[in-house]
Amino acid sequence: MIRAGAASIDITPPPGLAMAGFVARSAPASGAHDPLTARAIAVNDTALVVADVIGIDAAMSARIRQRCCLPDANVIVAATHTHGGPLSMASRLSGAADPAFLRQLEDGCVRAIDAAIANSVPARLSVGLGADPDIARNRRHPQGITDRTLPLLRIHAETGELLALLVGYACHPVVLAADNNLWTADYPHFVRAALERSHPGAIAIFATGCVGDVNTGHSAQASVTLAANPQRSFAAAERIGTAIARAALAAPQQDLVGPVAALERHVELALARSESEPLPLLAKSWRAEATQADPIRRTLLTCWADWAEQADQAPLSPLPARVSLLDWGGLPIIGMPGEVFASTGLVVRHHCPGPAFVLGFADDNPGYIPPGEEYGFGGYEVEEAHRYYGLPAAFAAGSAETLANAAIALLDAMKAKQAQR
């Protein structure tokens, strides 16, 4: 018998805190457009919790898993990766996160998991794939790879009541741009709101897929501005979120039957310098350029110079990473850390036995992890983003493949267990 439950905890901070996601934005939050939440689904003794922040680092993720009422290995802690939330990771993203909010975030995730377990009742799970809503675009290559899969999980109580919906989509939550100063979950808020309007009383959860190179169509460089853009407004986010929800709700459903289990693998991701010049020389050059630059460019160059001076003395130690899998009656929920690219997500998805949730930003967000074929193209995601994230260097080629191989190994183990039944 399957027992399942869901819970949502408000984690909205007060205005005045620094916002995460855009180097061009220096003003603090002036208020909230929509509540930031930590939302959890529990199935038997496993759980997925997703918070409306840009990322949750490995140390906090480990504490959440240890503090909650479930076994450590049975929980995935993920982030929507909204760029409309506060700084949420200590010593990352070129700013100091507010300690009170970090406590609020951690406590909120623990409370959401524990409440989902406390709310659990005998339940039935079903899953389906919605039609492509035609929203995601590869921001690095015209007509480039995207993962257009739209899975929707429904959880019904045995009494027939719809308890929760889980929808996943692979598109960066950056419809709102750097000119926005309101707390917001971005388009995932509107996805959830539309799902909950269709099913009053149910809790909707949005899980972000592998979106490192995917958004609604603008380049990463297009966000280095405070200029308003009508295509990056709350109206646009509502239109996009509503379209995704509508497509998901039309998904035909098939019941999930089978045991519930959790698996994990731990790997190490190597770092490698992408800079061709010594870091002290780069820092000096960037500071000199900053004296003549416009304010936004000056902010960027100062960030890079600060990074170079710190990173020059930092060891290039491999970064530990957790890859996890929840088997919910034959439905895989796969979690990988960081900003994984769409092609890596598709490699993993192609090994799934059917519908699956393939998530990024799970149990850590150390930055962009490009697949090997992307290194030759360079660009922000490959050559620059590690400076903003605060890593001493970029991820070495092969790191994405390491994550994918670990996820595939977990899927193989899941299939082997199924074959033994």
XYZ file of C-alpha atoms in Angstrom:
421
model
C 0.000 0.000 0.000
C 1.201 3.495 -0.851
C 0.766 6.398 1.540
C 1.364 9.900 0.277
C 1.014 13.459 1.436
C 2.016 16.992 0.526
C 2.703 20.281 2.272
C 3.610 23.877 1.457
C 5.487 26.203 3.823
C 5.801 29.955 3.235
C 9.455 31.071 3.265
C 8.980 34.614 1.919
C 11.536 36.948 3.500
C 10.858 40.588 4.308
C 11.805 43.268 1.758
C 15.236 44.784 1.964
C 17.336 41.675 1.366
C 19.661 41.296 -1.607
C 18.243 39.384 -4.564
C 20.021 36.564 -6.407
C 20.446 35.842 -10.079
C 21.541 38.975 -11.936
C 24.851 40.747 -11.559
C 23.250 43.904 -13.006
C 20.755 44.131 -10.123
C 22.115 45.772 -6.997
C 18.912 47.122 -5.433
C 17.329 44.980 -2.693
C 13.848 43.504 -2.884
C 11.128 46.122 -2.431
C 8.301 43.677 -1.700
C 6.696 40.448 -2.882
C 4.673 39.707 -5.983
C 3.922 36.135 -4.891
C 4.904 34.022 -1.873
C 8.115 32.022 -1.947
C 7.499 28.510 -0.670
C 9.078 25.188 0.204
C 6.784 22.432 -1.104
C 7.147 18.731 -0.419
C 5.600 15.478 -1.574
C 6.122 12.377 0.556
C 5.502 8.880 -0.778
C 5.884 6.161 1.858
C 9.246 6.887 3.505
C 10.651 9.042 0.669
C 10.210 12.710 -0.185
C 10.963 15.460 -2.669
C 11.071 19.050 -1.427
C 11.415 22.023 -3.802
C 12.093 25.578 -2.583
C 11.631 28.850 -4.450
C 15.262 29.917 -4.375
C 18.113 29.991 -6.876
C 19.814 27.056 -5.169
C 20.417 25.168 -1.951
C 24.035 24.260 -1.332
C 25.261 20.790 -0.427
C 25.833 21.605 3.246
C 22.299 22.886 3.785
C 20.828 20.044 1.751
C 22.636 17.540 3.959
C 21.344 19.239 7.107
C 17.769 19.232 5.791
C 17.974 15.524 5.006
C 19.490 14.791 8.412
C 17.026 16.922 10.373
C 13.811 15.725 8.753
C 11.905 12.660 9.925
C 13.016 10.445 7.007
C 16.247 8.538 6.326
C 18.900 10.782 4.800
C 19.151 8.776 1.561
C 15.396 8.914 0.963
C 15.090 12.652 0.338
C 15.825 14.930 -2.617
C 16.205 18.639 -1.799
C 15.784 20.812 -4.899
C 15.305 24.437 -5.917
C 13.129 25.975 -8.601
C 16.100 28.242 -9.467
C 13.987 31.367 -9.562
C 16.009 34.539 -10.087
C 13.379 36.437 -8.111
C 14.425 35.192 -4.691
C 17.050 36.129 -2.093
C 20.623 34.947 -1.910
C 20.239 31.416 -0.585
C 23.718 29.866 -0.588
C 26.539 30.886 1.707
C 29.668 32.117 -0.126
C 28.131 31.843 -3.594
C 26.770 34.242 -6.212
C 29.026 37.126 -5.211
C 27.091 38.261 -2.195
C 26.466 37.587 1.461
C 23.270 35.667 2.146
C 21.210 36.831 5.112
C 21.759 34.348 7.997
C 18.170 34.703 9.209
C 16.828 33.801 5.789
C 19.178 30.828 5.508
C 17.733 29.518 8.778
C 14.204 30.222 7.532
C 14.908 28.355 4.284
C 16.401 25.322 6.001
C 13.659 25.171 8.627
C 10.993 25.605 5.950
C 12.263 22.648 3.939
C 12.405 20.441 7.051
C 8.898 21.504 8.083
C 7.546 20.842 4.589
C 8.942 17.293 4.533
C 7.760 16.507 8.044
C 4.301 17.950 7.351
C 3.980 15.962 4.118
C 4.723 12.790 6.095
C 2.263 13.794 8.823
C -0.396 14.451 6.158
C 0.130 11.105 4.433
C -2.894 8.917 3.735
C -3.497 5.800 1.637
C -3.126 7.032 -1.914
C -3.022 6.236 -5.610
C -0.378 7.667 -7.962
C -0.734 8.226 -11.697
C 1.516 9.873 -14.273
C 1.222 11.199 -17.794
C 3.098 13.277 -20.345
C 1.602 16.538 -21.535
C 2.051 17.891 -25.049
C 5.015 20.161 -25.738
C 3.937 23.697 -24.701
C 6.565 25.125 -27.092
C 8.073 27.468 -24.508
C 11.690 26.315 -24.053
C 14.449 27.623 -26.317
C 18.158 26.825 -26.385
C 19.824 30.120 -25.495
C 23.259 29.141 -26.840
C 22.350 27.768 -30.276
C 19.500 28.681 -32.660
C 17.257 25.625 -32.981
C 19.476 23.930 -30.381
C 18.603 21.030 -28.108
C 15.856 21.369 -25.502
C 14.021 18.821 -23.367
C 10.359 19.415 -24.179
C 9.035 16.605 -21.979
C 6.209 17.652 -19.645
C 5.483 15.001 -16.985
C 2.576 15.411 -14.571
C 2.157 13.249 -11.465
C -1.223 13.153 -9.739
C -1.663 11.882 -6.189
C -5.205 10.903 -5.183
C -6.331 9.805 -1.757
C -8.171 6.503 -1.731
C -11.310 8.544 -1.072
C -10.845 10.123 -4.524
C -9.645 13.544 -3.349
C -6.751 14.960 -5.362
C -3.993 15.690 -2.849
C -1.122 16.928 -4.976
C 0.217 17.486 -8.469
C 3.891 17.445 -9.464
C 4.832 18.954 -12.812
C 8.303 19.180 -14.325
C 9.620 21.293 -17.181
C 13.093 22.238 -18.413
C 13.121 26.007 -18.880
C 15.079 28.558 -16.836
C 12.810 30.507 -14.439
C 14.140 33.840 -15.730
C 11.147 35.348 -17.464
C 11.488 38.243 -15.015
C 14.713 40.150 -15.602
C 17.108 42.280 -13.561
C 14.693 45.230 -13.481
C 12.346 43.230 -11.230
C 12.742 43.906 -7.501
C 9.835 41.857 -6.188
C 10.099 38.410 -4.626
C 8.648 35.906 -7.095
C 8.894 32.256 -8.076
C 8.745 33.498 -11.690
C 6.700 31.434 -14.157
C 6.576 28.345 -11.859
C 4.301 30.410 -9.584
C 1.787 30.744 -12.399
C 2.077 27.050 -13.317
C 1.214 26.108 -9.749
C -1.540 28.697 -9.455
C -3.233 27.410 -12.612
C -3.006 23.795 -11.451
C -4.444 24.685 -8.047
C -7.288 26.678 -9.616
C -8.185 23.588 -11.627
C -8.055 21.400 -8.510
C -9.005 23.423 -5.406
C -7.487 21.994 -2.242
C -4.614 20.239 -3.993
C -0.995 21.320 -3.559
C 0.912 21.878 -6.814
C 4.684 21.492 -6.964
C 6.904 22.598 -9.850
C 10.247 20.837 -10.341
C 12.803 22.423 -12.688
C 14.530 20.157 -15.185
C 17.960 20.436 -16.817
C 17.965 24.053 -17.961
C 21.587 25.221 -18.024
C 21.308 26.280 -21.671
C 17.543 26.731 -21.950
C 15.197 29.643 -21.284
C 12.424 31.424 -23.179
C 14.729 32.724 -25.898
C 17.195 35.376 -24.698
C 20.960 34.976 -24.256
C 22.679 35.072 -20.883
C 24.306 38.367 -21.916
C 20.838 39.874 -22.497
C 20.322 39.874 -18.735
C 23.247 42.223 -18.069
C 20.963 45.262 -18.130
C 18.339 46.980 -16.007
C 16.254 47.955 -19.029
C 12.630 46.815 -18.966
C 11.496 44.308 -21.596
C 7.790 43.549 -22.214
C 8.728 39.960 -23.042
C 10.169 39.633 -19.533
C 7.260 40.829 -17.423
C 4.790 39.335 -14.964
C 2.230 39.276 -17.768
C 4.613 37.200 -19.883
C 5.375 34.897 -16.930
C 1.646 34.364 -16.375
C 1.067 33.577 -20.040
C 3.944 31.077 -20.059
C 3.032 29.457 -16.753
C -0.612 29.113 -17.698
C 0.283 27.522 -21.041
C 2.529 24.964 -19.339
C -0.173 24.125 -16.790
C -2.832 23.767 -19.485
C -0.654 21.362 -21.489
C 0.198 19.344 -18.382
C -3.427 19.009 -17.281
C -4.307 17.461 -20.654
C -1.843 14.613 -20.079
C -3.490 11.166 -20.163
C -2.826 9.339 -16.896
C -1.643 5.821 -16.177
C -1.627 4.337 -12.678
C 1.679 3.608 -11.003
C 1.930 0.197 -9.417
C 4.885 -1.146 -7.484
C 7.130 -0.599 -4.471
C 8.665 2.707 -3.436
C 12.445 2.955 -3.036
C 15.352 5.401 -2.935
C 18.859 5.127 -4.387
C 21.875 7.437 -4.451
C 25.419 7.634 -5.772
C 28.236 9.981 -4.784
C 30.753 11.202 -7.356
C 33.478 13.847 -7.625
C 33.547 16.597 -10.264
C 36.959 17.908 -11.291
C 37.713 21.609 -11.737
C 39.927 23.157 -14.404
C 41.007 26.719 -15.170
C 39.334 28.229 -18.233
C 41.376 31.441 -17.946
C 44.475 31.591 -20.182
C 46.259 34.332 -18.187
C 47.450 34.308 -14.565
C 44.645 35.376 -12.241
C 46.581 38.258 -10.572
C 47.145 39.823 -14.000
C 43.483 39.398 -14.892
C 42.413 40.989 -11.617
C 44.630 43.995 -12.262
C 43.349 44.320 -15.829
C 39.695 44.046 -14.795
C 40.103 46.671 -12.053
C 41.741 49.049 -14.493
C 38.945 48.559 -17.023
C 36.334 49.062 -14.304
C 37.488 52.630 -13.669
C 36.277 53.629 -17.160
C 33.275 51.304 -17.443
C 29.568 52.042 -17.150
C 28.024 51.153 -13.760
C 26.740 47.697 -14.714
C 29.963 46.688 -16.477
C 31.896 48.062 -13.490
C 29.898 45.825 -11.135
C 30.661 42.794 -13.304
C 34.380 43.565 -13.585
C 34.665 44.178 -9.851
C 32.999 40.837 -9.188
C 35.480 39.126 -11.496
C 38.485 40.908 -9.990
C 37.407 39.993 -6.453
C 36.976 36.405 -7.591
C 40.396 36.262 -9.277
C 42.215 37.516 -6.173
C 40.495 34.897 -3.991
C 40.613 32.025 -6.486
C 44.330 32.446 -7.144
C 45.090 30.966 -3.727
C 42.311 28.346 -3.702
C 43.094 24.676 -4.366
C 41.367 23.051 -7.337
C 39.955 20.194 -5.290
C 37.244 18.029 -6.883
C 33.719 18.909 -5.799
C 31.702 16.079 -4.207
C 28.260 15.634 -5.767
C 25.200 13.552 -4.957
C 23.015 11.989 -7.656
C 19.766 10.542 -6.378
C 16.725 8.591 -7.530
C 13.311 8.071 -5.978
C 11.354 5.152 -7.423
C 7.670 5.926 -6.939
C 5.923 2.784 -8.120
C 8.009 2.631 -11.300
C 8.254 6.408 -11.827
C 11.859 7.664 -11.486
C 12.482 11.047 -9.859
C 16.138 11.740 -10.687
C 18.074 14.559 -9.030
C 21.378 16.004 -10.273
C 23.144 19.069 -8.862
C 23.740 22.356 -10.612
C 22.839 23.919 -13.915
C 22.850 20.790 -16.053
C 22.356 21.270 -19.798
C 19.367 19.910 -21.720
C 21.400 17.369 -23.691
C 22.630 15.755 -20.463
C 19.076 15.568 -19.174
C 17.979 13.903 -22.405
C 20.784 11.336 -22.197
C 19.462 10.341 -18.777
C 15.831 10.475 -19.887
C 16.510 8.126 -22.785
C 17.512 5.445 -20.246
C 14.256 5.791 -18.309
C 11.712 2.988 -18.696
C 8.862 5.464 -19.273
C 7.805 8.872 -17.949
C 10.322 10.371 -15.530
C 11.272 13.577 -13.751
C 14.909 14.494 -14.530
C 15.816 17.420 -12.287
C 18.654 19.862 -11.957
C 19.445 21.990 -8.868
C 19.070 18.927 -6.623
C 21.053 18.777 -3.365
C 23.457 21.482 -4.548
C 23.834 24.296 -7.063
C 27.528 24.929 -7.687
C 26.939 26.419 -11.137
C 26.913 25.424 -14.794
C 28.004 21.893 -15.724
C 28.294 21.810 -19.537
C 28.505 18.615 -21.592
C 31.782 17.966 -23.392
C 30.576 19.152 -26.787
C 29.863 22.660 -25.461
C 33.388 23.569 -24.358
C 34.466 24.481 -27.872
C 31.744 27.133 -28.080
C 32.872 28.979 -24.939
C 30.493 31.637 -23.672
C 29.207 32.679 -20.276
C 28.082 29.241 -19.146
C 31.453 27.638 -19.975
C 34.039 30.352 -19.378
C 32.646 32.942 -16.951
C 29.812 31.762 -14.708
C 32.090 30.014 -12.182
C 33.411 33.447 -11.185
C 29.926 34.632 -10.258
C 29.197 31.371 -8.446
C 32.444 31.660 -6.479
C 34.095 28.398 -7.549
C 37.884 28.533 -7.857
C 37.593 27.285 -11.466
C 35.124 25.963 -13.987
C 34.042 22.342 -14.098
C 36.373 20.204 -16.163
C 35.148 18.566 -19.355
C 33.571 15.222 -18.512
C 31.779 16.458 -15.396
C 28.319 16.375 -16.986
C 29.024 12.905 -18.280
C 30.005 11.812 -14.771
C 26.607 12.963 -13.494
C 24.763 11.294 -16.360
C 26.605 8.017 -15.870
C 25.755 8.030 -12.159
C 22.076 8.652 -12.941
C 22.057 5.883 -15.549
C 23.649 3.492 -13.044
C 20.830 4.275 -10.596
C 18.245 3.651 -13.316
C 19.903 0.328 -14.137
C 19.773 -0.627 -10.457
C 16.094 0.346 -10.349
C 15.349 -1.792 -13.416
C 17.284 -4.734 -11.939
C 15.219 -4.576 -8.758
C 12.019 -4.457 -10.782
C 13.110 -7.514 -12.778
C 13.644 -9.489 -9.557
C 10.069 -8.977 -8.370
